[in-house]
Tab-separated table of C-alpha atoms in Angstrom:
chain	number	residue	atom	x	y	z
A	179	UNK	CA	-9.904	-21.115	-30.018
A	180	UNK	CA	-10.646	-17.878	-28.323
A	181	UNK	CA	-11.289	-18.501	-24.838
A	182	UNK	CA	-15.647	-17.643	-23.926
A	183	UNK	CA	-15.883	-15.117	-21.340
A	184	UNK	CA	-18.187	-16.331	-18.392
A	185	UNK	CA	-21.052	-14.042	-16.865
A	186	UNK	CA	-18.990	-14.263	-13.884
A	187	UNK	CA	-15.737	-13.001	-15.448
A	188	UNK	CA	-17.831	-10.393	-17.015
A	189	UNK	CA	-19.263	-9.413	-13.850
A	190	UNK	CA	-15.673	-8.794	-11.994
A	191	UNK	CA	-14.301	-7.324	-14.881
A	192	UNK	CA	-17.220	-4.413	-14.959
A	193	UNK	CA	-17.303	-4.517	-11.354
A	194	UNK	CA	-13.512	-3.623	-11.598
A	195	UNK	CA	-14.269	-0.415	-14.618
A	196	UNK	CA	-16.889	0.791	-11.787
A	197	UNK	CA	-14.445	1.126	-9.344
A	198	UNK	CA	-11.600	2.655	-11.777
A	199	UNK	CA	-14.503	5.117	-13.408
A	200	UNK	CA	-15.215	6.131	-9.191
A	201	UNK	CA	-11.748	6.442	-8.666
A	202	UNK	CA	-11.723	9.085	-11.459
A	203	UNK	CA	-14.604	10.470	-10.306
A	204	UNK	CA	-13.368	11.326	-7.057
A	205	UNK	CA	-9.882	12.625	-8.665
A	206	UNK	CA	-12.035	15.551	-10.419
A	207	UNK	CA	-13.031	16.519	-6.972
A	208	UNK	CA	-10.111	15.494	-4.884
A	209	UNK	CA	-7.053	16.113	-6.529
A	210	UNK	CA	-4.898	15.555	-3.539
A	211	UNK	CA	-6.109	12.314	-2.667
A	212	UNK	CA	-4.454	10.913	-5.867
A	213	UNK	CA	-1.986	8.790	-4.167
A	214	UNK	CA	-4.303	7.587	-1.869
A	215	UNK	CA	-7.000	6.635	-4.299
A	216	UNK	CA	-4.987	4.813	-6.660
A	217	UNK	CA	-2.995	2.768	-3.719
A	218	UNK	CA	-5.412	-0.103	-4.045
A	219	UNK	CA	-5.250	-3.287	-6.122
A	220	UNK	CA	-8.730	-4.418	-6.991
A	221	UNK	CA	-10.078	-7.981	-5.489
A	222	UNK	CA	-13.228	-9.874	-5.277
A	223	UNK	CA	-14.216	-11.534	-2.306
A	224	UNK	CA	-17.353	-13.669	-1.437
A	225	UNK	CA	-20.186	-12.098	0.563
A	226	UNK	CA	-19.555	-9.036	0.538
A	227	UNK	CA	-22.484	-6.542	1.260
A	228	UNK	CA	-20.211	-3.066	0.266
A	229	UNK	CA	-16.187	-2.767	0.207
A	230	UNK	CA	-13.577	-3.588	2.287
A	231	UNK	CA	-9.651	-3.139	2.962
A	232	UNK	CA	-6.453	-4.177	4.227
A	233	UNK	CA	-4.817	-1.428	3.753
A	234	UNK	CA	-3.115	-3.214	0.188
A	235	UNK	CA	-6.476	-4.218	-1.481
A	236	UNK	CA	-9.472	-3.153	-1.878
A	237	UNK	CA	-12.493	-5.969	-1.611
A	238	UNK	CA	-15.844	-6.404	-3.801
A	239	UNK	CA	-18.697	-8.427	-4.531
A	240	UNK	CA	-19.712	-8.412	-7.930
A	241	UNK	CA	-23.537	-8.235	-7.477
A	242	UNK	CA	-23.757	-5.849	-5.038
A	243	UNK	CA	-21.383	-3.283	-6.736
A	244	UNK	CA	-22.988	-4.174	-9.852
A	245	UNK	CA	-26.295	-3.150	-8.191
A	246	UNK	CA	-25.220	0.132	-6.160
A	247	UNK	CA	-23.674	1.310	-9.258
A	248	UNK	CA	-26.581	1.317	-10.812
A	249	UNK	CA	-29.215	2.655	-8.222
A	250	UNK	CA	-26.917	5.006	-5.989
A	251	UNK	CA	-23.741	5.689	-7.203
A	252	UNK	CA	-22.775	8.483	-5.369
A	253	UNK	CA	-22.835	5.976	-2.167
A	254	UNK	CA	-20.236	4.132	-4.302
A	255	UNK	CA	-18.625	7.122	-4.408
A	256	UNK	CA	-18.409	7.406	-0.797
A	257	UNK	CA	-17.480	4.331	0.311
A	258	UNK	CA	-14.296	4.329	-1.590
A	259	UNK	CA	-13.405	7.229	-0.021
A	260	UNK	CA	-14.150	6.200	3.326
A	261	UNK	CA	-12.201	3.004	2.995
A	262	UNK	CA	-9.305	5.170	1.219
A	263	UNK	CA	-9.461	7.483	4.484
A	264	UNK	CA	-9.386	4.732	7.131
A	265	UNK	CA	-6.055	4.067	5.526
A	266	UNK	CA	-4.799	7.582	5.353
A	267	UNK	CA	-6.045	7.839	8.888
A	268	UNK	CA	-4.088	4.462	9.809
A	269	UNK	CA	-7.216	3.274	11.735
A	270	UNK	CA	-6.149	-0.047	10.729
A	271	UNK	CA	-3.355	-0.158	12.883
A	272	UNK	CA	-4.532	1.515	16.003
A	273	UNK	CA	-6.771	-1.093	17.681
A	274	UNK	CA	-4.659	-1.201	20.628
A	275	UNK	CA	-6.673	-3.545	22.470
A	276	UNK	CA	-9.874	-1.573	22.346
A	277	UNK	CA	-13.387	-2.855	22.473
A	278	UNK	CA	-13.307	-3.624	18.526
A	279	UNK	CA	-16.883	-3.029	18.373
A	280	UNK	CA	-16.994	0.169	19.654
A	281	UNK	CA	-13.697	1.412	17.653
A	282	UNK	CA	-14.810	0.835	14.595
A	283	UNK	CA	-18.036	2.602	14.645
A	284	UNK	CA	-15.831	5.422	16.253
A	285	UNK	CA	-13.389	5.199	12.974
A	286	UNK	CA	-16.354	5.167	10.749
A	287	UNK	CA	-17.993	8.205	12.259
A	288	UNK	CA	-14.908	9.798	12.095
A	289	UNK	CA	-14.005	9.448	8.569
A	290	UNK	CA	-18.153	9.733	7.933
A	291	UNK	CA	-17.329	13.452	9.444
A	292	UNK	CA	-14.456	14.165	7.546
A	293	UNK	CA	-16.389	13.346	4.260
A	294	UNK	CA	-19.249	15.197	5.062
A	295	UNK	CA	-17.549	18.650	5.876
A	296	UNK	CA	-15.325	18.444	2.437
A	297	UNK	CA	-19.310	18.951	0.710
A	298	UNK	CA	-17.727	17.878	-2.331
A	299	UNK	CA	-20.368	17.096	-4.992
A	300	UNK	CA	-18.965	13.313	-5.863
A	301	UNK	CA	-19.494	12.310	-2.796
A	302	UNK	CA	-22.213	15.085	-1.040
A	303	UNK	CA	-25.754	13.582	0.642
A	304	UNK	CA	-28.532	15.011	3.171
A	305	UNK	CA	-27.664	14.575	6.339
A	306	UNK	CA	-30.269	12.722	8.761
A	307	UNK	CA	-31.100	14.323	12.396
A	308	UNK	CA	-29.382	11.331	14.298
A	309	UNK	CA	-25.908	12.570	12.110
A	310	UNK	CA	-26.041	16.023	12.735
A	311	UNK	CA	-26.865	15.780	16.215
A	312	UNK	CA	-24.342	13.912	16.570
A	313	UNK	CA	-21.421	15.934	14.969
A	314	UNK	CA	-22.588	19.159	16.615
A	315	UNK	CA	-21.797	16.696	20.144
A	316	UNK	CA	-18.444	15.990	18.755
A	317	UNK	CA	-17.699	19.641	17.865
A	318	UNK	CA	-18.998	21.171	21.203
A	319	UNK	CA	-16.111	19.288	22.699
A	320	UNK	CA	-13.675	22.014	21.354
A	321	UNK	CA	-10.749	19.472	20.604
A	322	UNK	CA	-10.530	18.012	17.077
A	323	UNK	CA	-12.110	15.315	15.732
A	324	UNK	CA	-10.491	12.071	15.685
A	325	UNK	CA	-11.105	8.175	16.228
A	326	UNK	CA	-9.653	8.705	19.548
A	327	UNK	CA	-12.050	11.300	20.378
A	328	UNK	CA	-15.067	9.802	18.994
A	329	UNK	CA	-13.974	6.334	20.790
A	330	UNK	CA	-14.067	8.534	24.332
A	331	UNK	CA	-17.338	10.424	23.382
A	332	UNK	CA	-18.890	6.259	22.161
A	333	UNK	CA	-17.993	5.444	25.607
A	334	UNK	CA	-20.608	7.865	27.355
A	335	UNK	CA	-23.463	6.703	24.952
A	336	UNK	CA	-26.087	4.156	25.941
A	337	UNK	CA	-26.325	0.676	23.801
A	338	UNK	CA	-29.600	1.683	22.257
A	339	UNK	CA	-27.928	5.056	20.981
A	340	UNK	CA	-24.754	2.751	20.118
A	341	UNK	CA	-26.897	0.396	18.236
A	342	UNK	CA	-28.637	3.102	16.205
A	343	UNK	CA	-25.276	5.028	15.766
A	344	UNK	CA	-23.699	1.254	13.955
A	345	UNK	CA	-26.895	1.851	11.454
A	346	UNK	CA	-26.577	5.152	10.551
A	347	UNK	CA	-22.759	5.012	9.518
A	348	UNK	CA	-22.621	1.689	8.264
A	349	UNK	CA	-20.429	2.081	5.162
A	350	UNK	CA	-17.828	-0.623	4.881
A	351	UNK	CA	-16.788	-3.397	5.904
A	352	UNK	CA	-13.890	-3.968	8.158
A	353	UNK	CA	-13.767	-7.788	8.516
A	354	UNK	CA	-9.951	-7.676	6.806
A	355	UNK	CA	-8.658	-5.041	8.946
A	356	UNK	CA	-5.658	-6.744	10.813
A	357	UNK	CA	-6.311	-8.467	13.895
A	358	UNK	CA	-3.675	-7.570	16.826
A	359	UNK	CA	-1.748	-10.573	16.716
A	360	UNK	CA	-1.223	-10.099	13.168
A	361	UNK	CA	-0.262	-6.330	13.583
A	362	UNK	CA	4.107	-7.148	13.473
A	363	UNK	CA	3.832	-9.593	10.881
A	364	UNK	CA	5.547	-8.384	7.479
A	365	UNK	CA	2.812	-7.862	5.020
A	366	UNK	CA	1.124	-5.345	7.989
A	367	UNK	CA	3.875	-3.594	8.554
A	368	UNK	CA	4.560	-2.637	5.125
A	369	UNK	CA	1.700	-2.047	4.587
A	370	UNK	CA	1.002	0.513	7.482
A	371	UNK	CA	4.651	2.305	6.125
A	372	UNK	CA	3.292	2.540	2.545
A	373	UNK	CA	0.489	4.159	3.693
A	374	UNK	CA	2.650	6.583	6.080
A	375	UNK	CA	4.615	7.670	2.808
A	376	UNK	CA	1.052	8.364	1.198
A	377	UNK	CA	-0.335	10.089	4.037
A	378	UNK	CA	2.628	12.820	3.562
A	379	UNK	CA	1.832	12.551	0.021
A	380	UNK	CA	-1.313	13.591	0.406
A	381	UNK	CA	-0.614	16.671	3.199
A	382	UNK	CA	1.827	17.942	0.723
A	383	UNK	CA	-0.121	18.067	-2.137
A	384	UNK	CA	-2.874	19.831	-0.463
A	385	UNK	CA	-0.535	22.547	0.654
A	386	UNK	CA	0.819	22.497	-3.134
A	387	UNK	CA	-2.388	22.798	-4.447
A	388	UNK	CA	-3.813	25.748	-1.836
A	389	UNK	CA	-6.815	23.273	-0.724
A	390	UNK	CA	-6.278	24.400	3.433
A	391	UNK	CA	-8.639	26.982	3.171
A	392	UNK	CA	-12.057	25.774	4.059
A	393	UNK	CA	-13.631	23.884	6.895
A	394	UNK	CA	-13.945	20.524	5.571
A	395	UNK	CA	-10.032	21.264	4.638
A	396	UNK	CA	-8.952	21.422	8.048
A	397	UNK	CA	-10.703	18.840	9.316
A	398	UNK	CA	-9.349	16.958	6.871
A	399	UNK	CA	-5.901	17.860	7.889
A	400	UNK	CA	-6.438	17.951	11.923
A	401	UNK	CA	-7.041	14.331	10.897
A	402	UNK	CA	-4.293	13.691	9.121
A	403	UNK	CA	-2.275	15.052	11.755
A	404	UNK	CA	-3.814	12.748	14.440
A	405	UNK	CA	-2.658	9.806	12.326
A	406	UNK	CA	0.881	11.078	12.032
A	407	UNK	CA	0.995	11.814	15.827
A	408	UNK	CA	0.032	8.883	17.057
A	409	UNK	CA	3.426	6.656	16.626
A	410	UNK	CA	4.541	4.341	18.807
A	411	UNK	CA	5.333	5.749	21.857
A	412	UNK	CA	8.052	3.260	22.291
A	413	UNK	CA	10.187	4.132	19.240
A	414	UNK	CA	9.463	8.236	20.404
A	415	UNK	CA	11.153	7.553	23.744
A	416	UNK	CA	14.183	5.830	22.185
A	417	UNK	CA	14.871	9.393	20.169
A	418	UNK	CA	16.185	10.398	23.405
A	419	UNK	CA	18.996	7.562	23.881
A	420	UNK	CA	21.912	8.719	23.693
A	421	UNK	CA	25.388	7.423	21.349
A	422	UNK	CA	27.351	5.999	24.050
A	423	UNK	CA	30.869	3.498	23.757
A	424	UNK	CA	30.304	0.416	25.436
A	425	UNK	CA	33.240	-2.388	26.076
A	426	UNK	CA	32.175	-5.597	23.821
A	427	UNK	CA	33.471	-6.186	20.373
A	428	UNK	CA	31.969	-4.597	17.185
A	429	UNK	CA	31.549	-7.586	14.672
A	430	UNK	CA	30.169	-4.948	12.272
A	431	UNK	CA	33.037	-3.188	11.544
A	432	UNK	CA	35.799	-6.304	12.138
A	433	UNK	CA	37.542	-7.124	9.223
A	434	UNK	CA	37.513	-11.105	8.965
A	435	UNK	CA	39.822	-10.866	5.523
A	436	UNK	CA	42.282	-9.017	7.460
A	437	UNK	CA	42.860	-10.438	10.433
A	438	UNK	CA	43.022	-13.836	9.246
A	439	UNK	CA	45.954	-12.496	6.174
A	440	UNK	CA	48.151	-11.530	9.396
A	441	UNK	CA	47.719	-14.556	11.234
A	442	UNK	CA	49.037	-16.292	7.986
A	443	UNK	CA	51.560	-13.568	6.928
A	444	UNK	CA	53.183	-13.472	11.010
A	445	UNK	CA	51.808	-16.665	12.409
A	446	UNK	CA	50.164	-15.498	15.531
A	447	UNK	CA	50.151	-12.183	15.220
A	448	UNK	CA	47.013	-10.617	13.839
A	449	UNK	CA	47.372	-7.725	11.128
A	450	UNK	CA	44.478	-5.807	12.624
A	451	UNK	CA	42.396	-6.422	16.024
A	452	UNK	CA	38.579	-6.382	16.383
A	453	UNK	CA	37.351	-2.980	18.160
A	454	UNK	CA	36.538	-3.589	21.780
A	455	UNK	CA	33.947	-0.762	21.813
A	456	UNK	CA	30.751	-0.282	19.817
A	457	UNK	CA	28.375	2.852	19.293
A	458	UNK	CA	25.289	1.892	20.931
A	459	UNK	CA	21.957	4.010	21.363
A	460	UNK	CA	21.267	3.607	25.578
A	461	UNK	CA	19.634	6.220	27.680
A	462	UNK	CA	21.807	7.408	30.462
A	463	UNK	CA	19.956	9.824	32.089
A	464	UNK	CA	16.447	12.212	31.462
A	465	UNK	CA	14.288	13.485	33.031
A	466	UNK	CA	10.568	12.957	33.541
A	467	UNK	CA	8.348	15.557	34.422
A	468	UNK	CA	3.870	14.771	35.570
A	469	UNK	CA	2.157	17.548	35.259
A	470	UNK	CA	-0.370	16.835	38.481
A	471	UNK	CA	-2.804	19.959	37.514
A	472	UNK	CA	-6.121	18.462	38.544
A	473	UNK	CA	-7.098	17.413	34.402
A	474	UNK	CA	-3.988	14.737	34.682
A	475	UNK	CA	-3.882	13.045	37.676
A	476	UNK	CA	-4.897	9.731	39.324
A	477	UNK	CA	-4.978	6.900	37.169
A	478	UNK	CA	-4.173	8.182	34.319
A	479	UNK	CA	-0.457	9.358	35.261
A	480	UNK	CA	-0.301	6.257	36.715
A	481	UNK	CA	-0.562	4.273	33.804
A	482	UNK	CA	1.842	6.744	32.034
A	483	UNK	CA	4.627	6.011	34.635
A	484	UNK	CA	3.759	2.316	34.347
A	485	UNK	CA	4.085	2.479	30.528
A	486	UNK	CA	7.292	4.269	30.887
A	487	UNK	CA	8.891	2.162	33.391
A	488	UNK	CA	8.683	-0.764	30.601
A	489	UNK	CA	10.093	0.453	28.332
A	490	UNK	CA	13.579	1.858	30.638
A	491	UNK	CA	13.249	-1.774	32.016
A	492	UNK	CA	14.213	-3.167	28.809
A	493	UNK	CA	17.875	-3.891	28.851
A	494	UNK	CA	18.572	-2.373	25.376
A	495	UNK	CA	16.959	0.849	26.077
A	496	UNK	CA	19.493	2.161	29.091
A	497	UNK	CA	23.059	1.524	30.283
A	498	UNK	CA	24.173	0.053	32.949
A	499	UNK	CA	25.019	3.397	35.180
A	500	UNK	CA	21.970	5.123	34.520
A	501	UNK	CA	19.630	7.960	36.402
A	502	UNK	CA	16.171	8.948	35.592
A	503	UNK	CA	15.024	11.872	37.750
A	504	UNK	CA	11.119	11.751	38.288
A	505	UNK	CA	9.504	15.293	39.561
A	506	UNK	CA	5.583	16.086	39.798
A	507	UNK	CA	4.830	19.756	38.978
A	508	UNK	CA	1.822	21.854	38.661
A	509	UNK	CA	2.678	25.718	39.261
A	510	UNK	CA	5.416	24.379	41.492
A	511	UNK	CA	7.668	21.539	41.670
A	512	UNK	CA	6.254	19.247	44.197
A	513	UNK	CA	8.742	16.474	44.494
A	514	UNK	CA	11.893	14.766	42.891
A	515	UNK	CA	12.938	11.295	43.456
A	516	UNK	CA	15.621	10.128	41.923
A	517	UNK	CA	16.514	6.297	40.479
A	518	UNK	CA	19.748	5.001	39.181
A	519	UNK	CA	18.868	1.203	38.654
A	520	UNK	CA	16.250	-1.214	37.851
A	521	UNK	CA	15.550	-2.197	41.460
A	522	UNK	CA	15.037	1.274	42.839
A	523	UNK	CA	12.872	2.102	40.079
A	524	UNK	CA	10.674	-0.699	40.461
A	525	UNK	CA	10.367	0.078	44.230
A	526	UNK	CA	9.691	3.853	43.122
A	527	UNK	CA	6.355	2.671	41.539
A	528	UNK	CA	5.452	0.391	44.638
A	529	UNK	CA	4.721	3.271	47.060
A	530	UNK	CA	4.623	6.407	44.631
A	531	UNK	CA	1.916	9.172	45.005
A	532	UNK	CA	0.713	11.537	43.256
A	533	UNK	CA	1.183	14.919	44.588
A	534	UNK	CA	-0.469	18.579	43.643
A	535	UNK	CA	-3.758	19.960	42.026
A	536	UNK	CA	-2.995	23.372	41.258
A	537	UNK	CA	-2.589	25.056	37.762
A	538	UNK	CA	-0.467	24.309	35.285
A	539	UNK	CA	3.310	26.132	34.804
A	540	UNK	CA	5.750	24.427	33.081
A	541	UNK	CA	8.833	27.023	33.439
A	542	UNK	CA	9.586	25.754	37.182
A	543	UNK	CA	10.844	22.282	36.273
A	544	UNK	CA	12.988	23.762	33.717
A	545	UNK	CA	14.508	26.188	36.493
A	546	UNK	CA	14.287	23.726	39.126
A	547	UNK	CA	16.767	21.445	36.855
A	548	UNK	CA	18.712	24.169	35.877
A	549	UNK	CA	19.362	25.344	39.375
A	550	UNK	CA	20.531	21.949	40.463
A	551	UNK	CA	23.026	21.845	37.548
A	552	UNK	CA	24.702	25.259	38.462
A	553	UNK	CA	24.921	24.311	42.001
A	554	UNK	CA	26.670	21.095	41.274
A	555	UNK	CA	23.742	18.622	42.637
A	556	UNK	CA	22.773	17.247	39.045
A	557	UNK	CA	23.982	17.159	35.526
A	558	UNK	CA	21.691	18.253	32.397
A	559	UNK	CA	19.909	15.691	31.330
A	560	UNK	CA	19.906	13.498	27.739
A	561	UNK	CA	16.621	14.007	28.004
A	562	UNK	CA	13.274	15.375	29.412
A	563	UNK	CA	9.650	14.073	29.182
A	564	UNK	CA	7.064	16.417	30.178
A	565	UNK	CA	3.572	14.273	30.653
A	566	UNK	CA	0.794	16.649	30.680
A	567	UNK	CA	-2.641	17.993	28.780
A	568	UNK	CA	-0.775	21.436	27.280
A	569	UNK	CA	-2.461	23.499	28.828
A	570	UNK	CA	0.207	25.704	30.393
A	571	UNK	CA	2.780	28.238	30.556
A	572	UNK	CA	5.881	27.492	27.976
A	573	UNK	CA	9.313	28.288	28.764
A	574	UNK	CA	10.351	31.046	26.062
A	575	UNK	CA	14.056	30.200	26.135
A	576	UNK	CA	15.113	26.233	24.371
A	577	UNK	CA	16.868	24.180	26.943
A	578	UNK	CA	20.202	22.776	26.543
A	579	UNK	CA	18.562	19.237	26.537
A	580	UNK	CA	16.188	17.820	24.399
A	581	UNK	CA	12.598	18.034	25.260
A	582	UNK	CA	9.031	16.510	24.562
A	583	UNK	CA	6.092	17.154	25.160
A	584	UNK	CA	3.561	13.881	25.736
A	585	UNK	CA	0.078	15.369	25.416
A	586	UNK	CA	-3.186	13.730	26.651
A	587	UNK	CA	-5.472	15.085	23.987
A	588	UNK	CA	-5.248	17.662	20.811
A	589	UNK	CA	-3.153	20.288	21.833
A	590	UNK	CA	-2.504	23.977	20.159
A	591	UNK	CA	0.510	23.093	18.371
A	592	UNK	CA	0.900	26.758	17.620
A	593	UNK	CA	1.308	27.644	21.618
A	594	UNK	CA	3.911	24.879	21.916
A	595	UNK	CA	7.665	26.116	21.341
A	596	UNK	CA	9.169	25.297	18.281
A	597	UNK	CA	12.299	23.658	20.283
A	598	UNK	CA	9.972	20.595	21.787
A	599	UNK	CA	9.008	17.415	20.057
A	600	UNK	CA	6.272	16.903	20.379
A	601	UNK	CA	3.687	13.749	21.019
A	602	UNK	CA	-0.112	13.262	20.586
A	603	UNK	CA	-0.732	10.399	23.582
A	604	UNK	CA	-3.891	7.518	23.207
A	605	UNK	CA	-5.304	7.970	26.572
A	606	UNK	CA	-7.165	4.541	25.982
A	607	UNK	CA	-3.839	2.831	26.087
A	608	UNK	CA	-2.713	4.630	29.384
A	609	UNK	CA	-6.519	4.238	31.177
A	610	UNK	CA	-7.014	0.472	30.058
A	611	UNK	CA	-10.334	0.761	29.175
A	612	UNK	CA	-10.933	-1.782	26.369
């Protein structure tokens, strides 16, 4: 006997044929999203007001998508996308120990922004006073618009603006966004890679397409280039270690089969021997370079250096004989200090200072090193670090080292040399203000 469908089975099962028929819906208008839109596997969940993500499924409540459908669907429209975009933004994963409250309103305004200035017709509305005064704030700021951004520009608002701000953008729900303890575990961090792989998806097929054009474009991509910048900065600075032989046996490559066949075959006499020395990735030496221009100094380059020291202080990063040269520059190189072990380090950030003010150069620390190599006093670095806001003069000729450049904010990625590697910093991480 043929098994009766329940009103409740009937009810997910339409609820699910809403979402697929919005999915293609936004498809006609957003052809590049494709990846991103279909990178969801449809699941209910219990009281539910709207959707909601984890970056692997996206959540409903039959009633109230039944309903919405019905009387707005356009809205319907829009909050798929602007769960699909928190993904392809990775807001997800970039908490960081933030005042939750206040980062997810800044994430939702953010990808609230991004939807309105596409103007596509699936998803287009009237915007209210309270929304456009509030992106024409965001855009006099001259730097692009980003979680990060909105977060910093949130943080200068009074609670009843705050409070009227979480009404107006309401969209979806975040309740299954990973919580920071959970943010190593596997499931999260596949997750967060499967939705790396779409996000270059996605920027490729826009620039396949020819869809860069317009504003609502760019802002589009500017945020899908904040996303991509903002990796760890620990797994950046370990791009600079470099392949070094260290004594201690490599297990990896020691053949068990035949070293044991020559103990048999000549008694104690091994046919081959394990290799006492193993490629390992350690730092040896670099260089770090603070720009101390007046827009990055005080606390702020303080909790860079602290950040930094860390991660050297972690016994797998560096070798034993190491040296990390540490100069502060603005139009001139103000000091260099010099550390070649944990201890001296450590005592380097007791009683450091920050020194300069001026304007912002960044040729003399590239002469200044190169100058101490031809005269004998130092060797090229690994390595160099240049902590600053970009907003300088570039050296036009590529070092014989590698280099990167840790911004504070957006940057013009155009001015920057093509040589550098370049790294969008999260200032909130650096400042501490959760």
């Amino acid at each position: 006997m043929a098994h009766k469908q329940t009103q409740t089975e009937w009810e997910e099962e339409m609820s699910k044929k809403i979402l697929t028929f919005v999915r293609h819906e936004l498809y006609l208008d957003l052809r590049f999203m494709e990846p991103a839109l279909s990178a969801f596997a449809y699941r209910r969940a219990d009281g539910l007001l709207t959707l909601a993500s984890n970056g692997v499924c996206l959540f409903f409540s039959e009633e109230p998508t039944l309903r919405i459908f019905e009387k707005n669907s356009r809205f319907l429209n829009r909050v798929y996308l602007h769960s699909a975009l928190h993904c392809l933004f990775r807001h997800l994963w970039q908490t960081g120990g933030r005042n939750l409250s206040l980062f997810y309103l800044a994430c939702d305004i953010a990808v609230e922004f991004t939807i309105d200035s596409l103007e596509k017709e699936s998803v287009k509305r009237a915007l209210s006073w309270l929304r456009l005064d509030v992106y024409n704030s965001l855009k006099s700021q001259n730097t692009a618009v980003s979680a990060a951004t909105v977060y910093r520009f949130l943080q200068t608002c009074s609670q009843e603006k705050i409070e009227a701000l979480k009404k107006e953008f309401y969209t979806d729900d975040h309740r299954f966004w990973p919580k920071e303890n959970e943010m190593q575990t596997p499931c999260v961090i596949e997750a967060r890679k499967n939705w790396d792989k779409i996000a270059r998806q996605t920027s490729l097929e826009k620039k396949r397409k020819g869809e860069d054009a317009g504003d609502g474009e760019k802002v589009f991509s500017a945020q899908i280039r904040a996303g991509a910048q903002r990796r760890s900065y620990r797994k950046f600075l370990r791009k600079f270690a470099v392949l070094l032989e260290e004594t201690q046996l490599d297990l990896d490559e020691f053949d068990l089969g035949s070293y044991s066949y020559g103990l048999r075959l000549y008694g104690n006499l091994p046919f081959v021997e394990p290799l006492e020395t193993k490629e390992t990735h350690k730092i040896r030496e670099f260089v770090v370079v603070i720009d101390t221009s007046d827009s990055t100094s005080g606390a702020l380059v303080e909790g860079f250096l602290k950040e930094t020291y860390s991660i050297l202080t972690e016994s797998h990063s560096f070798s034993g004989r190491f040296t990390i040269r540490i100069l502060q520059c603005d139009d001139k190189v103000r000091t260099d200090d010099t550390v070649h072990n944990q201890k001296e380090l450590a005592q380097w950030m007791e009683t450091m200072q920050i020194t300069g003010g001026g304007g912002t150069n960044f040729c003399p620390a590239f002469a200044y090193i190169n100058e101490l190599a031809a005269k004998g006093a130092g060797r090229l670095p690994d390595g160099l670090l240049y902590f600053t806001d970009g907003k300088g003069i570039y050296p036009k000729t590529k070092p014989k080292y590698r280099t990167a450049f840790l911004y504070l904010d957006e940057y013009d990625d155009a001015a920057a040399p093509p040589w550098a590697m370049r790294l969008k910093l999260n200032m909130e991480e650096f400042l501490n203000e959760h």
